[in-house]
């Protein structure tokens, strides 16, 4: 009961910070300067502290998680399950975004003209090139540069190697476990600043993007938020109920602190400590959540995929360029593959959007149409991304428990 009180105390404090930030932003509509000067450094400091934690936290937790799975075969099995879940839900997400944008054609009639001739469709990155780029030629450089995919692969391979060498790898394994515990403790200390940081992050955004900007793109923003809500409430509820044997109500209740912080920070990577705590409450074992969640923070971009689909059609409508079903299928493929390499930090979706626009020959300058409210949309899509990470952890954990139960039954005379 005491733990539950603390948990909801954190949720309440984060929500209070969010509400007060919105109120402060509305009070400073049209004059965001004071909030920018006073609060922006506070929010930036907190995000920098979290970013400082991300690389060592991801590396140590994934390596320890891989070791804790017991054998190299289990590492591969859980990895395949997680990647399959993330890619399938990403494909569903971008399809939902395109369906919503076709059903409600936002941007139609704006009459924008492309500068010069429309760009030719760019070739999507090949699967082989994507896979080769994941392999680090220098793991130390990957750690220094924060290349999350390369860090994850190296951590998985290192954890698998420690399993193979058995007792000889125990000293290094203990060292990694100590590093992971130290990072968890440091993260816990930083998390105490979260409610104040949420206030500092949200207030300048509301003050800057208030009554002047949002009305002009209200249809786009409403459609992105609605599609994100549908994806969470339908796809994730079905996944955790059907595959995870978990009540959707309990899932969203336990995920609430992580979702609130993801909404405020617009960073899947920064939300990782909250996700770890939520996954523990959802019953995911330490090895599973330490492996699945950092992986998801890097490659699971369901909310971003919804945003890409809707914004691509919004830009096509704004420039009066029709997109065929074939071109929309290309968008689905491009978003699904590009999500693997999209960093879980604020603003990464705009970079990904330019790739999507190029893939179907839409004007690249169209990205500027949505760049003004990208931060507002980023908050919604990041919440979806984090919810997807937690749904995957719950589903994979349930799958592993069922597998362990079947093996125990088979071993019983």
Tab-separated table of C-alpha atoms in Angstrom:
chain	number	residue	atom	x	y	z
A	1	UNK	CA	0.000	0.000	0.000
A	2	UNK	CA	2.879	2.319	0.790
A	3	UNK	CA	4.423	1.740	-2.653
A	4	UNK	CA	1.102	2.447	-4.336
A	5	UNK	CA	0.815	5.744	-2.445
A	6	UNK	CA	4.273	6.768	-3.556
A	7	UNK	CA	3.522	5.810	-7.123
A	8	UNK	CA	0.367	7.837	-7.329
A	9	UNK	CA	2.105	10.655	-5.465
A	10	UNK	CA	4.621	10.850	-8.308
A	11	UNK	CA	1.853	10.750	-10.910
A	12	UNK	CA	-0.067	13.465	-9.112
A	13	UNK	CA	3.000	15.682	-8.797
A	14	UNK	CA	3.852	15.266	-12.488
A	15	UNK	CA	0.258	16.014	-13.488
A	16	UNK	CA	0.220	19.041	-11.186
A	17	UNK	CA	3.424	20.290	-12.791
A	18	UNK	CA	1.869	19.766	-16.217
A	19	UNK	CA	-1.327	21.637	-15.271
A	20	UNK	CA	0.541	24.532	-13.683
A	21	UNK	CA	2.826	24.732	-16.716
A	22	UNK	CA	-0.151	24.990	-19.063
A	23	UNK	CA	-1.710	27.682	-16.876
A	24	UNK	CA	1.538	29.664	-16.775
A	25	UNK	CA	1.924	29.343	-20.536
A	26	UNK	CA	-1.598	30.652	-21.138
A	27	UNK	CA	-0.950	33.552	-18.768
A	28	UNK	CA	2.092	34.556	-20.843
A	29	UNK	CA	0.443	34.180	-24.260
A	30	UNK	CA	2.137	36.423	-26.782
A	31	UNK	CA	4.984	37.209	-24.388
A	32	UNK	CA	6.916	33.973	-23.853
A	33	UNK	CA	10.210	35.794	-23.263
A	34	UNK	CA	10.176	35.677	-19.431
A	35	UNK	CA	9.259	31.995	-19.370
A	36	UNK	CA	11.888	31.203	-21.979
A	37	UNK	CA	14.545	33.054	-20.002
A	38	UNK	CA	13.659	31.656	-16.579
A	39	UNK	CA	12.226	28.186	-17.154
A	40	UNK	CA	13.849	26.926	-20.342
A	41	UNK	CA	17.272	26.498	-18.664
A	42	UNK	CA	15.651	24.446	-15.891
A	43	UNK	CA	13.988	22.093	-18.353
A	44	UNK	CA	17.123	21.889	-20.477
A	45	UNK	CA	19.230	21.069	-17.406
A	46	UNK	CA	16.913	18.208	-16.469
A	47	UNK	CA	16.898	16.793	-19.997
A	48	UNK	CA	20.683	17.059	-20.113
A	49	UNK	CA	20.910	15.115	-16.854
A	50	UNK	CA	18.709	12.406	-18.333
A	51	UNK	CA	20.674	12.335	-21.572
A	52	UNK	CA	23.828	11.975	-19.479
A	53	UNK	CA	22.318	8.804	-18.018
A	54	UNK	CA	21.009	7.263	-21.229
A	55	UNK	CA	24.162	5.742	-22.789
A	56	UNK	CA	25.583	4.067	-19.653
A	57	UNK	CA	22.083	3.076	-18.525
A	58	UNK	CA	21.175	1.478	-21.861
A	59	UNK	CA	24.543	-0.242	-22.277
A	60	UNK	CA	24.708	-1.681	-18.762
A	61	UNK	CA	21.031	-2.641	-18.502
A	62	UNK	CA	20.956	-4.411	-21.873
A	63	UNK	CA	24.236	-6.246	-21.239
A	64	UNK	CA	23.057	-7.326	-17.781
A	65	UNK	CA	19.627	-8.166	-19.169
A	66	UNK	CA	21.183	-10.355	-21.852
A	67	UNK	CA	23.280	-12.123	-19.204
A	68	UNK	CA	20.262	-12.567	-16.960
A	69	UNK	CA	18.268	-14.311	-19.671
A	70	UNK	CA	20.244	-17.445	-18.901
A	71	UNK	CA	21.456	-18.494	-22.324
A	72	UNK	CA	22.254	-17.028	-25.714
A	73	UNK	CA	19.227	-18.709	-27.259
A	74	UNK	CA	16.914	-16.814	-24.914
A	75	UNK	CA	18.545	-13.524	-25.898
A	76	UNK	CA	17.809	-14.228	-29.547
A	77	UNK	CA	14.276	-15.420	-28.832
A	78	UNK	CA	13.276	-12.361	-26.807
A	79	UNK	CA	14.993	-10.084	-29.319
A	80	UNK	CA	13.018	-11.576	-32.201
A	81	UNK	CA	9.741	-11.245	-30.285
A	82	UNK	CA	10.416	-7.610	-29.395
A	83	UNK	CA	11.540	-6.549	-32.873
A	84	UNK	CA	8.581	-8.326	-34.488
A	85	UNK	CA	6.155	-6.589	-32.103
A	86	UNK	CA	7.693	-3.180	-32.750
A	87	UNK	CA	7.773	-3.487	-36.544
A	88	UNK	CA	4.219	-4.859	-36.814
A	89	UNK	CA	2.748	-2.134	-34.589
A	90	UNK	CA	4.723	0.546	-36.462
A	91	UNK	CA	3.276	-0.660	-39.777
A	92	UNK	CA	-0.211	-0.609	-38.234
A	93	UNK	CA	0.418	2.889	-36.869
A	94	UNK	CA	1.432	4.492	-40.172
A	95	UNK	CA	-1.470	2.703	-41.906
A	96	UNK	CA	-3.827	4.168	-39.295
A	97	UNK	CA	-2.337	7.620	-39.882
A	98	UNK	CA	-2.836	7.379	-43.644
A	99	UNK	CA	-6.376	6.070	-43.194
A	100	UNK	CA	-7.237	8.950	-40.858
A	101	UNK	CA	-5.743	11.531	-43.234
A	102	UNK	CA	-7.665	10.062	-46.187
A	103	UNK	CA	-10.875	10.046	-44.168
A	104	UNK	CA	-10.347	13.632	-42.973
A	105	UNK	CA	-8.289	15.364	-45.714
A	106	UNK	CA	-6.619	18.083	-43.655
A	107	UNK	CA	-4.711	20.687	-45.647
A	108	UNK	CA	-6.876	20.453	-48.742
A	109	UNK	CA	-7.421	23.780	-50.491
A	110	UNK	CA	-4.485	25.647	-49.000
A	111	UNK	CA	-3.064	26.101	-52.499
A	112	UNK	CA	0.663	26.100	-51.779
A	113	UNK	CA	3.030	25.996	-54.749
A	114	UNK	CA	6.180	23.916	-54.748
A	115	UNK	CA	9.445	25.725	-55.446
A	116	UNK	CA	10.871	24.451	-58.741
A	117	UNK	CA	10.002	21.007	-60.014
A	118	UNK	CA	8.806	18.276	-57.680
A	119	UNK	CA	11.620	16.119	-56.381
A	120	UNK	CA	12.018	12.631	-57.719
A	121	UNK	CA	11.214	9.840	-55.304
A	122	UNK	CA	14.312	8.943	-53.339
A	123	UNK	CA	15.341	5.351	-52.990
A	124	UNK	CA	14.590	4.002	-49.533
A	125	UNK	CA	17.570	2.649	-47.595
A	126	UNK	CA	18.080	-1.014	-48.368
A	127	UNK	CA	17.584	-3.569	-45.637
A	128	UNK	CA	21.162	-4.802	-46.070
A	129	UNK	CA	22.578	-1.277	-45.696
A	130	UNK	CA	20.450	-0.723	-42.597
A	131	UNK	CA	21.672	-3.948	-41.016
A	132	UNK	CA	25.322	-3.274	-41.870
A	133	UNK	CA	25.141	0.202	-40.363
A	134	UNK	CA	24.011	-1.287	-37.038
A	135	UNK	CA	27.326	-3.144	-36.605
A	136	UNK	CA	29.852	-0.825	-34.903
A	137	UNK	CA	33.351	-0.768	-36.353
A	138	UNK	CA	34.454	0.884	-33.114
A	139	UNK	CA	32.263	0.208	-30.037
A	140	UNK	CA	34.045	2.932	-28.049
A	141	UNK	CA	33.217	5.480	-30.754
A	142	UNK	CA	29.605	4.272	-30.765
A	143	UNK	CA	29.414	4.876	-27.010
A	144	UNK	CA	31.010	8.299	-27.337
A	145	UNK	CA	28.718	9.348	-30.197
A	146	UNK	CA	25.578	7.917	-28.587
A	147	UNK	CA	24.759	5.686	-31.575
A	148	UNK	CA	22.019	3.760	-29.818
A	149	UNK	CA	21.546	0.953	-32.337
A	150	UNK	CA	25.250	0.156	-32.337
A	151	UNK	CA	25.388	0.395	-28.546
A	152	UNK	CA	22.456	-1.996	-28.221
A	153	UNK	CA	23.968	-4.539	-30.610
A	154	UNK	CA	27.351	-4.426	-28.864
A	155	UNK	CA	25.690	-4.792	-25.437
A	156	UNK	CA	23.650	-7.780	-26.629
A	157	UNK	CA	26.694	-9.459	-28.172
A	158	UNK	CA	28.788	-8.782	-25.069
A	159	UNK	CA	26.083	-10.214	-22.815
A	160	UNK	CA	25.790	-13.286	-25.034
A	161	UNK	CA	29.577	-13.755	-24.987
A	162	UNK	CA	29.597	-13.579	-21.181
A	163	UNK	CA	27.023	-16.364	-21.140
A	164	UNK	CA	29.168	-18.491	-23.435
A	165	UNK	CA	32.357	-18.228	-21.360
A	166	UNK	CA	30.582	-18.992	-18.079
A	167	UNK	CA	32.681	-18.558	-14.923
A	168	UNK	CA	35.431	-16.678	-16.753
A	169	UNK	CA	32.989	-13.881	-17.512
A	170	UNK	CA	31.666	-13.557	-13.969
A	171	UNK	CA	33.990	-10.665	-12.902
A	172	UNK	CA	32.977	-8.520	-15.868
A	173	UNK	CA	29.348	-9.469	-15.352
A	174	UNK	CA	29.553	-8.343	-11.712
A	175	UNK	CA	31.140	-5.100	-12.864
A	176	UNK	CA	28.309	-4.476	-15.337
A	177	UNK	CA	25.750	-5.284	-12.654
A	178	UNK	CA	27.411	-2.758	-10.338
A	179	UNK	CA	27.386	-0.146	-13.111
A	180	UNK	CA	23.715	-0.827	-13.801
A	181	UNK	CA	22.795	-0.514	-10.109
A	182	UNK	CA	24.769	2.712	-9.830
A	183	UNK	CA	22.953	4.102	-12.865
A	184	UNK	CA	19.580	3.100	-11.385
A	185	UNK	CA	20.467	4.909	-8.139
A	186	UNK	CA	21.640	8.011	-9.994
A	187	UNK	CA	18.509	7.927	-12.126
A	188	UNK	CA	16.329	7.724	-9.029
A	189	UNK	CA	17.976	10.853	-7.649
A	190	UNK	CA	17.486	12.756	-10.913
A	191	UNK	CA	13.830	11.643	-11.092
A	192	UNK	CA	13.011	13.586	-7.953
A	193	UNK	CA	13.300	16.729	-10.084
A	194	UNK	CA	10.702	15.500	-12.585
A	195	UNK	CA	7.596	17.445	-11.433
A	196	UNK	CA	9.446	20.782	-11.474
A	197	UNK	CA	11.051	19.876	-14.800
A	198	UNK	CA	7.668	19.090	-16.359
A	199	UNK	CA	6.458	22.563	-15.361
A	200	UNK	CA	9.587	24.173	-16.812
A	201	UNK	CA	9.300	22.217	-20.071
A	202	UNK	CA	5.614	22.725	-20.811
A	203	UNK	CA	5.098	26.393	-19.881
A	204	UNK	CA	7.301	27.952	-22.627
A	205	UNK	CA	5.744	25.649	-25.242
A	206	UNK	CA	2.202	26.760	-24.414
A	207	UNK	CA	3.293	30.390	-24.315
A	208	UNK	CA	4.962	30.126	-27.736
A	209	UNK	CA	2.476	27.932	-29.605
A	210	UNK	CA	-0.760	29.228	-28.169
A	211	UNK	CA	-3.584	31.113	-29.818
A	212	UNK	CA	-1.545	32.391	-32.766
A	213	UNK	CA	-0.162	29.117	-34.105
A	214	UNK	CA	-2.473	26.315	-33.059
A	215	UNK	CA	-5.707	27.551	-34.671
A	216	UNK	CA	-4.160	27.598	-38.159
A	217	UNK	CA	-3.211	23.944	-37.869
A	218	UNK	CA	-5.943	22.815	-35.489
A	219	UNK	CA	-7.229	20.158	-37.887
A	220	UNK	CA	-3.796	18.591	-38.274
A	221	UNK	CA	-3.076	18.613	-34.553
A	222	UNK	CA	-6.530	17.213	-33.682
A	223	UNK	CA	-6.167	14.425	-36.232
A	224	UNK	CA	-2.698	13.421	-34.966
A	225	UNK	CA	-3.880	13.406	-31.353
A	226	UNK	CA	-7.039	11.455	-32.200
A	227	UNK	CA	-5.139	8.843	-34.221
A	228	UNK	CA	-2.584	8.480	-31.426
A	229	UNK	CA	-5.377	7.947	-28.909
A	230	UNK	CA	-7.055	5.349	-31.116
A	231	UNK	CA	-3.778	3.467	-31.600
A	232	UNK	CA	-3.128	3.356	-27.863
A	233	UNK	CA	-6.658	2.446	-26.842
A	234	UNK	CA	-7.290	-0.104	-29.600
A	235	UNK	CA	-3.991	-1.644	-30.707
A	236	UNK	CA	-2.197	-1.663	-27.363
A	237	UNK	CA	-5.304	-2.633	-25.397
A	238	UNK	CA	-5.854	-5.564	-27.758
A	239	UNK	CA	-2.178	-6.558	-27.516
A	240	UNK	CA	-1.909	-6.510	-23.724
A	241	UNK	CA	-5.307	-8.166	-23.275
A	242	UNK	CA	-4.960	-10.813	-26.006
A	243	UNK	CA	-1.238	-11.549	-25.895
A	244	UNK	CA	-0.269	-10.311	-22.447
A	245	UNK	CA	-3.347	-11.549	-20.551
A	246	UNK	CA	-3.396	-8.197	-18.782
A	247	UNK	CA	-6.255	-5.788	-18.087
A	248	UNK	CA	-5.927	-2.702	-20.328
A	249	UNK	CA	-7.188	-0.594	-17.417
A	250	UNK	CA	-4.368	-1.813	-15.195
A	251	UNK	CA	-1.863	-1.387	-18.016
A	252	UNK	CA	-2.667	2.292	-18.552
A	253	UNK	CA	-2.913	2.960	-14.808
A	254	UNK	CA	0.584	1.607	-14.195
A	255	UNK	CA	1.957	3.324	-17.313
A	256	UNK	CA	0.530	6.739	-16.384
A	257	UNK	CA	3.668	8.290	-14.806
A	258	UNK	CA	5.781	7.318	-17.819
A	259	UNK	CA	3.167	8.574	-20.287
A	260	UNK	CA	2.834	11.919	-18.519
A	261	UNK	CA	6.573	12.481	-18.517
A	262	UNK	CA	6.860	11.364	-22.144
A	263	UNK	CA	4.158	13.896	-23.049
A	264	UNK	CA	6.071	16.688	-21.322
A	265	UNK	CA	9.625	15.829	-22.365
A	266	UNK	CA	8.890	14.525	-25.903
A	267	UNK	CA	11.791	12.095	-25.448
A	268	UNK	CA	11.465	8.310	-25.345
A	269	UNK	CA	15.071	7.995	-24.188
A	270	UNK	CA	14.625	10.490	-21.359
A	271	UNK	CA	11.482	8.631	-20.225
A	272	UNK	CA	13.336	5.317	-20.001
A	273	UNK	CA	13.728	5.366	-16.180
A	274	UNK	CA	9.966	5.894	-15.777
A	275	UNK	CA	9.325	3.081	-18.243
A	276	UNK	CA	11.573	0.738	-16.273
A	277	UNK	CA	9.554	1.362	-13.108
A	278	UNK	CA	6.224	0.966	-14.902
A	279	UNK	CA	7.303	-2.314	-16.533
A	280	UNK	CA	8.290	-3.674	-13.136
A	281	UNK	CA	4.824	-2.879	-11.796
A	282	UNK	CA	3.332	-4.598	-14.853
A	283	UNK	CA	5.130	-7.818	-13.961
A	284	UNK	CA	7.974	-7.777	-16.496
A	285	UNK	CA	11.059	-9.480	-15.098
A	286	UNK	CA	14.293	-7.494	-14.751
A	287	UNK	CA	16.025	-9.251	-17.696
A	288	UNK	CA	13.030	-8.704	-19.986
A	289	UNK	CA	12.433	-5.047	-19.161
A	290	UNK	CA	16.180	-4.265	-19.175
A	291	UNK	CA	16.402	-5.692	-22.680
A	292	UNK	CA	13.075	-4.756	-24.290
A	293	UNK	CA	12.641	-1.157	-23.099
A	294	UNK	CA	16.010	0.324	-24.177
A	295	UNK	CA	15.547	-1.460	-27.503
A	296	UNK	CA	12.064	0.049	-27.859
A	297	UNK	CA	13.280	3.546	-26.970
A	298	UNK	CA	15.431	3.321	-30.106
A	299	UNK	CA	13.439	1.375	-32.705
A	300	UNK	CA	9.789	1.653	-31.612
A	301	UNK	CA	8.310	4.775	-33.208
A	302	UNK	CA	4.581	4.058	-33.521
A	303	UNK	CA	3.537	7.591	-32.630
A	304	UNK	CA	6.115	9.012	-35.017
A	305	UNK	CA	4.791	6.709	-37.765
A	306	UNK	CA	1.249	8.021	-37.233
A	307	UNK	CA	2.594	11.571	-37.456
A	308	UNK	CA	4.513	10.767	-40.660
A	309	UNK	CA	1.475	9.312	-42.405
A	310	UNK	CA	-0.831	12.181	-41.499
A	311	UNK	CA	1.723	14.923	-42.203
A	312	UNK	CA	2.688	13.417	-45.577
A	313	UNK	CA	-0.930	13.545	-46.741
A	314	UNK	CA	-1.399	16.982	-45.166
A	315	UNK	CA	1.540	18.313	-47.207
A	316	UNK	CA	0.323	16.532	-50.361
A	317	UNK	CA	-3.112	18.124	-49.891
A	318	UNK	CA	-1.606	21.546	-49.189
A	319	UNK	CA	0.321	21.431	-52.485
A	320	UNK	CA	-2.517	19.788	-54.399
A	321	UNK	CA	-0.472	16.661	-55.203
A	322	UNK	CA	-2.524	13.450	-55.149
A	323	UNK	CA	-0.897	10.323	-53.739
A	324	UNK	CA	-1.767	6.931	-55.209
A	325	UNK	CA	-2.272	3.811	-53.112
A	326	UNK	CA	1.121	2.633	-54.330
A	327	UNK	CA	2.794	5.796	-53.068
A	328	UNK	CA	1.017	5.453	-49.749
A	329	UNK	CA	2.296	1.872	-49.528
A	330	UNK	CA	5.799	3.272	-50.038
A	331	UNK	CA	5.168	5.621	-47.102
A	332	UNK	CA	4.218	2.630	-44.928
A	333	UNK	CA	7.424	0.802	-45.878
A	334	UNK	CA	9.647	3.855	-45.507
A	335	UNK	CA	8.228	4.774	-42.094
A	336	UNK	CA	8.563	1.214	-40.827
A	337	UNK	CA	12.213	0.910	-41.883
A	338	UNK	CA	13.174	4.478	-41.001
A	339	UNK	CA	11.753	4.083	-37.488
A	340	UNK	CA	14.590	1.668	-36.724
A	341	UNK	CA	17.123	4.449	-36.953
A	342	UNK	CA	15.132	7.361	-35.525
A	343	UNK	CA	16.582	8.649	-32.274
A	344	UNK	CA	14.243	8.845	-29.286
A	345	UNK	CA	14.857	12.556	-28.710
A	346	UNK	CA	12.731	15.668	-29.343
A	347	UNK	CA	12.568	16.813	-32.960
A	348	UNK	CA	13.821	13.638	-34.618
A	349	UNK	CA	10.475	13.205	-36.384
A	350	UNK	CA	11.076	16.225	-38.634
A	351	UNK	CA	14.263	14.647	-39.974
A	352	UNK	CA	12.395	11.426	-40.634
A	353	UNK	CA	9.564	13.363	-42.324
A	354	UNK	CA	11.934	14.732	-44.974
A	355	UNK	CA	12.931	11.158	-45.847
A	356	UNK	CA	9.274	10.188	-46.191
A	357	UNK	CA	8.541	13.206	-48.399
A	358	UNK	CA	11.478	12.354	-50.645
A	359	UNK	CA	10.355	8.744	-50.945
A	360	UNK	CA	7.129	9.772	-52.724
A	361	UNK	CA	8.364	12.915	-54.496
A	362	UNK	CA	6.653	15.510	-52.292
A	363	UNK	CA	8.265	18.963	-51.851
A	364	UNK	CA	10.814	18.885	-49.056
A	365	UNK	CA	9.943	22.457	-48.104
A	366	UNK	CA	6.531	21.106	-47.095
A	367	UNK	CA	8.097	20.008	-43.815
A	368	UNK	CA	8.191	23.688	-42.859
A	369	UNK	CA	4.379	23.717	-42.812
A	370	UNK	CA	4.326	21.494	-39.738
A	371	UNK	CA	7.666	22.450	-38.193
A	372	UNK	CA	6.058	25.276	-36.235
A	373	UNK	CA	3.896	22.921	-34.201
A	374	UNK	CA	6.164	19.896	-34.367
A	375	UNK	CA	6.948	20.181	-30.668
A	376	UNK	CA	3.230	20.112	-29.846
A	377	UNK	CA	2.708	17.017	-32.011
A	378	UNK	CA	5.926	15.474	-30.682
A	379	UNK	CA	4.440	15.249	-27.201
A	380	UNK	CA	1.540	13.088	-28.383
A	381	UNK	CA	3.592	10.790	-30.566
A	382	UNK	CA	6.220	10.279	-27.854
A	383	UNK	CA	3.505	9.181	-25.432
A	384	UNK	CA	2.425	6.573	-27.976
A	385	UNK	CA	6.008	5.419	-28.454
A	386	UNK	CA	6.458	4.896	-24.706
A	387	UNK	CA	3.107	3.127	-24.379
A	388	UNK	CA	4.231	0.794	-27.170
A	389	UNK	CA	7.489	0.043	-25.345
A	390	UNK	CA	5.558	-0.909	-22.217
A	391	UNK	CA	3.001	-2.953	-24.161
A	392	UNK	CA	5.832	-4.910	-25.782
A	393	UNK	CA	7.479	-5.526	-22.403
A	394	UNK	CA	4.183	-6.798	-20.973
A	395	UNK	CA	3.517	-9.061	-23.976
A	396	UNK	CA	7.039	-10.498	-24.121
A	397	UNK	CA	7.085	-11.064	-20.342
A	398	UNK	CA	3.749	-12.908	-20.512
A	399	UNK	CA	5.006	-14.995	-23.429
A	400	UNK	CA	8.132	-15.980	-21.498
A	401	UNK	CA	6.062	-16.895	-18.425
A	402	UNK	CA	3.808	-19.133	-20.514
A	403	UNK	CA	6.830	-20.765	-22.100
A	404	UNK	CA	8.372	-21.397	-18.688
A	405	UNK	CA	5.063	-22.864	-17.499
A	406	UNK	CA	4.849	-25.239	-20.469
A	407	UNK	CA	8.437	-26.383	-19.914
A	408	UNK	CA	7.763	-26.957	-16.222
A	409	UNK	CA	4.665	-28.978	-17.109
A	410	UNK	CA	6.589	-31.037	-19.628
A	411	UNK	CA	9.285	-31.784	-17.039
A	412	UNK	CA	6.742	-32.947	-14.474
A	413	UNK	CA	6.377	-36.766	-14.493
